[in-house]
Amino acid sequence: MDRCRKTITRYARIPTLAAILVVGLLGPTSVKAQSSDFGIWSAVGVEKKINKKWNVGAETEFRTRNDSKTPERWSFGVDGSYKLMRYVKVAAAYSLLYDNNKEKITWNPDGNYNNWRPSYWGVRHRFSFSVTGNVDIGRLKLSLRERWQYTYRPSKITERYDFDNAQWETTEVRGKGRNVLRSRFRVRYDIPHCKLDPYTDIELFNSWSLTKMRYTIGADYKIRKRHVVGLYYRWQNITGDDDDNQPDCHILGMGYTFKF
């Protein structure tokens, strides 16, 4: 442990590519971030290495919003990956999302209330396929992941209040599907003689136009061979029509993975 601490101190004095990447990317959003939300994302997962090429896993996640006062989402997902060659792997996944959709208020032209739909919980189904390429440059590990993602939201019957008629009425939220291309570039740094694995990444969400960007810096720590914990900070910048209906947000993330 002392050897690890000394190594971290030594390399912390060196401005790495990861640090330069995060500072450069976050700079333009610093002003807008002052009016953003804050949430906590926590996840627990398991991974199983079947052989040298195949891996499978499962994960459950819980998210909050509104300065972490309001539950936002529960999810459960399964995935599998296959290593095509040393530097390339492909993966497929399915996730069941249970979302807490925000309330919605509409207004009349005279400025008075029209309709109010309270927040409600609803289900979405998400499928994805990804290709990841990686290369090592010294102790830097660079990776680029391209992920196609399709999310389907079934129709949902909800209640809303009609202020004009002073009564509750039943309404339908129509089902819809959406395709998104997610591109993520990640940099990891291998600290000698240390179980701490720091990283940073940027991810772009594209649905015919750029809709969302995420900037992340964090680290994973291997407690033992089978136990890994992670902690990260993420800044989410909404640039267009986001299917998840999320705002600009500061995110504190934490996770635990059991490998067997």
Short mmCIF file of C-alpha atoms in Angstrom, two decimals:
data_model
loop_
_atom_site.label_atom_id
_atom_site.label_comp_id
_atom_site.label_asym_id
_atom_site.label_seq_id
_atom_site.Cartn_x
_atom_site.Cartn_y
_atom_site.Cartn_z
CA MET A 1 0.00 0.00 0.00
CA ASP A 2 2.85 2.42 0.83
CA ARG A 3 4.47 1.63 -2.51
CA CYS A 4 1.20 2.39 -4.26
CA ARG A 5 0.83 5.71 -2.38
CA LYS A 6 4.35 6.78 -3.31
CA THR A 7 3.75 5.89 -6.94
CA ILE A 8 0.51 7.89 -7.07
CA THR A 9 2.23 10.91 -5.50
CA ARG A 10 5.05 10.68 -8.02
CA TYR A 11 2.80 10.51 -11.07
CA ALA A 12 0.32 13.10 -9.75
CA ARG A 13 2.96 15.78 -10.44
CA ILE A 14 2.94 14.92 -14.13
CA PRO A 15 0.15 16.53 -16.25
CA THR A 16 -1.22 13.43 -17.98
CA LEU A 17 -3.25 13.28 -21.16
CA ALA A 18 -6.34 12.38 -19.12
CA ALA A 19 -6.18 15.53 -17.01
CA ILE A 20 -5.62 17.74 -20.05
CA LEU A 21 -8.59 16.12 -21.80
CA VAL A 22 -11.02 16.73 -18.94
CA VAL A 23 -9.99 20.34 -18.29
CA GLY A 24 -10.14 21.21 -21.97
CA LEU A 25 -13.56 19.69 -22.49
CA LEU A 26 -15.23 20.97 -19.34
CA GLY A 27 -14.02 24.54 -19.77
CA PRO A 28 -16.67 25.68 -22.31
CA THR A 29 -19.54 24.40 -20.13
CA SER A 30 -18.48 25.97 -16.83
CA VAL A 31 -20.88 28.92 -17.08
CA LYS A 32 -23.92 26.83 -18.02
CA ALA A 33 -23.20 24.33 -15.23
CA GLN A 34 -24.12 26.91 -12.58
CA SER A 35 -27.87 26.31 -13.12
CA SER A 36 -27.75 22.52 -13.53
CA ASP A 37 -29.10 19.65 -11.44
CA PHE A 38 -27.28 17.13 -9.25
CA GLY A 39 -27.88 13.40 -8.99
CA ILE A 40 -26.35 10.19 -7.68
CA TRP A 41 -26.03 7.05 -9.79
CA SER A 42 -25.25 3.80 -7.99
CA ALA A 43 -24.84 0.36 -9.56
CA VAL A 44 -24.15 -3.23 -8.53
CA GLY A 45 -23.10 -5.81 -11.09
CA VAL A 46 -21.66 -9.27 -11.68
CA GLU A 47 -19.32 -10.46 -14.44
CA LYS A 48 -18.46 -13.97 -15.57
CA LYS A 49 -15.52 -14.80 -17.84
CA ILE A 50 -16.55 -17.94 -19.70
CA ASN A 51 -13.29 -18.31 -21.62
CA LYS A 52 -10.63 -16.15 -23.28
CA LYS A 53 -13.15 -14.68 -25.73
CA TRP A 54 -16.58 -14.70 -24.05
CA ASN A 55 -17.81 -12.61 -21.10
CA VAL A 56 -21.32 -12.18 -19.72
CA GLY A 57 -22.69 -9.92 -17.01
CA ALA A 58 -25.68 -8.34 -15.29
CA GLU A 59 -26.19 -5.03 -13.50
CA THR A 60 -28.83 -3.13 -11.56
CA GLU A 61 -28.71 0.65 -11.18
CA PHE A 62 -30.53 3.37 -9.24
CA ARG A 63 -30.48 7.08 -10.16
CA THR A 64 -31.70 10.24 -8.47
CA ARG A 65 -32.37 13.81 -9.63
CA ASN A 66 -33.56 17.16 -8.21
CA ASP A 67 -30.40 17.59 -6.12
CA SER A 68 -30.66 13.87 -5.32
CA LYS A 69 -34.04 14.35 -3.57
CA THR A 70 -36.16 12.50 -6.13
CA PRO A 71 -35.81 8.93 -7.46
CA GLU A 72 -35.29 9.03 -11.24
CA ARG A 73 -34.75 5.49 -12.47
CA TRP A 74 -34.36 1.85 -11.56
CA SER A 75 -32.86 -0.43 -14.18
CA PHE A 76 -31.72 -3.99 -14.70
CA GLY A 77 -29.61 -5.15 -17.61
CA VAL A 78 -27.78 -8.17 -19.02
CA ASP A 79 -24.97 -8.20 -21.56
CA GLY A 80 -22.48 -10.40 -23.36
CA SER A 81 -19.22 -9.61 -25.14
CA TYR A 82 -16.94 -11.46 -27.57
CA LYS A 83 -13.30 -10.63 -28.33
CA LEU A 84 -12.87 -10.72 -32.10
CA MET A 85 -9.14 -10.11 -31.89
CA ARG A 86 -6.62 -8.72 -29.43
CA TYR A 87 -7.67 -5.09 -29.83
CA VAL A 88 -11.34 -5.41 -30.84
CA LYS A 89 -14.44 -6.75 -29.10
CA VAL A 90 -18.17 -6.69 -29.81
CA ALA A 91 -21.01 -6.70 -27.27
CA ALA A 92 -24.80 -6.86 -27.08
CA ALA A 93 -27.06 -5.87 -24.18
CA TYR A 94 -30.66 -5.49 -23.01
CA SER A 95 -31.89 -3.22 -20.20
CA LEU A 96 -35.29 -2.84 -18.56
CA LEU A 97 -35.74 0.78 -17.44
CA TYR A 98 -38.32 1.88 -14.86
CA ASP A 99 -38.47 5.68 -15.05
CA ASN A 100 -39.99 8.35 -12.84
CA ASN A 101 -41.29 10.75 -15.51
CA LYS A 102 -41.51 14.41 -14.54
CA GLU A 103 -44.77 16.29 -14.12
CA LYS A 104 -45.97 18.34 -17.10
CA ILE A 105 -47.90 21.63 -17.04
CA THR A 106 -49.47 23.38 -20.05
CA TRP A 107 -50.74 26.96 -20.13
CA ASN A 108 -53.56 28.84 -21.83
CA PRO A 109 -52.79 31.88 -24.04
CA ASP A 110 -54.02 34.17 -21.23
CA GLY A 111 -51.36 32.79 -18.87
CA ASN A 112 -53.66 30.60 -16.76
CA TYR A 113 -53.17 26.88 -16.18
CA ASN A 114 -54.50 24.53 -18.86
CA ASN A 115 -53.56 20.95 -17.86
CA TRP A 116 -51.38 19.35 -15.19
CA ARG A 117 -50.07 15.82 -15.45
CA PRO A 118 -48.40 14.60 -12.22
CA SER A 119 -45.17 12.62 -12.34
CA TYR A 120 -45.63 8.91 -13.05
CA TRP A 121 -43.57 5.72 -13.36
CA GLY A 122 -43.23 3.98 -16.71
CA VAL A 123 -41.28 1.18 -18.40
CA ARG A 124 -38.85 1.35 -21.32
CA HIS A 125 -36.95 -1.41 -23.13
CA ARG A 126 -33.40 -0.73 -24.36
CA PHE A 127 -31.32 -2.85 -26.76
CA SER A 128 -27.75 -2.10 -27.82
CA PHE A 129 -24.87 -3.41 -29.90
CA SER A 130 -21.34 -2.05 -29.62
CA VAL A 131 -17.85 -2.38 -31.09
CA THR A 132 -14.83 -1.35 -29.00
CA GLY A 133 -11.27 -0.90 -30.18
CA ASN A 134 -8.36 -0.32 -27.81
CA VAL A 135 -4.63 0.33 -27.96
CA ASP A 136 -1.89 0.78 -25.34
CA ILE A 137 0.62 3.62 -25.54
CA GLY A 138 3.07 3.16 -22.71
CA ARG A 139 0.98 3.17 -19.56
CA LEU A 140 -1.93 4.91 -21.28
CA LYS A 141 -4.78 2.67 -22.42
CA LEU A 142 -6.90 4.29 -25.14
CA SER A 143 -10.27 2.93 -26.28
CA LEU A 144 -13.02 4.00 -28.67
CA ARG A 145 -16.49 2.50 -28.37
CA GLU A 146 -19.27 2.90 -30.94
CA ARG A 147 -22.67 1.81 -29.65
CA TRP A 148 -25.99 1.63 -31.48
CA GLN A 149 -28.86 1.90 -29.01
CA TYR A 150 -32.60 1.43 -29.56
CA THR A 151 -35.07 2.36 -26.82
CA TYR A 152 -38.79 1.60 -26.95
CA ARG A 153 -41.36 3.15 -24.62
CA PRO A 154 -44.76 1.37 -24.61
CA SER A 155 -47.91 3.49 -24.44
CA LYS A 156 -49.05 4.42 -20.95
CA ILE A 157 -52.43 5.48 -19.54
CA THR A 158 -52.09 8.38 -17.07
CA GLU A 159 -54.26 10.93 -15.30
CA ARG A 160 -54.14 14.69 -15.77
CA TYR A 161 -56.10 17.58 -14.27
CA ASP A 162 -58.04 19.89 -16.62
CA PHE A 163 -58.15 23.33 -14.99
CA ASP A 164 -60.65 24.71 -17.53
CA ASN A 165 -63.25 22.07 -16.61
CA ALA A 166 -62.00 21.56 -13.04
CA GLN A 167 -61.84 17.77 -13.35
CA TRP A 168 -59.46 14.83 -13.72
CA GLU A 169 -59.33 13.04 -17.07
CA THR A 170 -57.63 9.96 -18.48
CA THR A 171 -55.04 10.46 -21.20
CA GLU A 172 -52.61 8.27 -23.11
CA VAL A 173 -48.88 8.83 -23.43
CA ARG A 174 -48.15 7.34 -26.83
CA GLY A 175 -45.51 4.69 -27.30
CA LYS A 176 -42.41 5.50 -29.32
CA GLY A 177 -38.99 4.16 -30.24
CA ARG A 178 -35.69 5.92 -30.79
CA ASN A 179 -32.30 5.08 -32.25
CA VAL A 180 -29.15 6.67 -30.83
CA LEU A 181 -25.48 6.33 -31.75
CA ARG A 182 -23.19 6.69 -28.73
CA SER A 183 -19.48 7.35 -29.32
CA ARG A 184 -17.14 7.16 -26.31
CA PHE A 185 -13.41 7.87 -26.16
CA ARG A 186 -11.73 6.74 -22.92
CA VAL A 187 -8.22 7.10 -21.51
CA ARG A 188 -7.03 4.87 -18.65
CA TYR A 189 -3.72 5.16 -16.84
CA ASP A 190 -1.88 2.16 -15.43
CA ILE A 191 -0.21 3.23 -12.18
CA PRO A 192 2.73 0.90 -11.45
CA HIS A 193 2.36 -1.43 -8.44
CA CYS A 194 -1.13 -0.08 -7.62
CA LYS A 195 -4.67 -1.47 -7.63
CA LEU A 196 -6.12 1.97 -8.39
CA ASP A 197 -7.12 2.38 -12.05
CA PRO A 198 -7.91 6.04 -12.96
CA TYR A 199 -9.65 7.03 -16.19
CA THR A 200 -11.42 9.82 -18.03
CA ASP A 201 -13.75 9.79 -21.02
CA ILE A 202 -16.04 11.79 -23.25
CA GLU A 203 -19.22 10.37 -24.78
CA LEU A 204 -21.37 11.84 -27.57
CA PHE A 205 -25.03 10.92 -28.15
CA ASN A 206 -26.21 11.36 -31.74
CA SER A 207 -29.77 10.92 -33.03
CA TRP A 208 -29.51 12.57 -36.47
CA SER A 209 -27.99 15.46 -34.52
CA LEU A 210 -25.91 15.82 -31.37
CA THR A 211 -28.31 15.55 -28.40
CA LYS A 212 -26.14 14.95 -25.34
CA MET A 213 -22.51 14.91 -24.16
CA ARG A 214 -21.01 13.37 -21.04
CA TYR A 215 -17.60 14.09 -19.52
CA THR A 216 -16.35 11.69 -16.85
CA ILE A 217 -13.35 11.33 -14.57
CA GLY A 218 -13.08 8.49 -12.07
CA ALA A 219 -11.21 5.46 -10.82
CA ASP A 220 -11.75 1.76 -10.17
CA TYR A 221 -10.13 -0.03 -7.24
CA LYS A 222 -9.63 -3.78 -7.09
CA ILE A 223 -10.11 -4.85 -3.46
CA ARG A 224 -9.36 -8.46 -4.26
CA LYS A 225 -9.28 -10.54 -7.41
CA ARG A 226 -13.08 -10.80 -7.55
CA HIS A 227 -14.18 -7.47 -6.05
CA VAL A 228 -13.98 -4.07 -7.78
CA VAL A 229 -15.39 -0.75 -6.53
CA GLY A 230 -15.60 2.44 -8.57
CA LEU A 231 -16.18 6.14 -8.02
CA TYR A 232 -16.58 8.86 -10.65
CA TYR A 233 -17.73 12.41 -11.32
CA ARG A 234 -19.70 13.10 -14.51
CA TRP A 235 -20.90 16.29 -16.15
CA GLN A 236 -23.86 15.82 -18.49
CA ASN A 237 -24.53 18.51 -21.08
CA ILE A 238 -27.83 18.40 -23.01
CA THR A 239 -27.45 19.89 -26.48
CA GLY A 240 -30.69 18.79 -28.19
CA ASP A 241 -33.88 16.73 -27.84
CA ASP A 242 -32.89 14.08 -25.29
CA ASP A 243 -35.00 10.91 -25.17
CA ASP A 244 -34.25 10.45 -21.46
CA ASN A 245 -35.69 13.93 -20.68
CA GLN A 246 -32.70 14.74 -18.49
CA PRO A 247 -31.31 18.22 -17.72
CA ASP A 248 -27.71 19.38 -17.58
CA CYS A 249 -26.49 17.59 -14.50
CA HIS A 250 -23.56 17.04 -12.15
CA ILE A 251 -23.43 13.33 -11.32
CA LEU A 252 -21.68 11.45 -8.54
CA GLY A 253 -21.43 7.80 -9.50
CA MET A 254 -20.42 4.74 -7.53
CA GLY A 255 -20.44 1.04 -8.28
CA TYR A 256 -19.49 -2.44 -7.17
CA THR A 257 -18.73 -5.42 -9.41
CA PHE A 258 -18.24 -9.05 -8.42
CA LYS A 259 -16.21 -11.09 -10.91
CA PHE A 260 -16.27 -14.87 -10.99
#
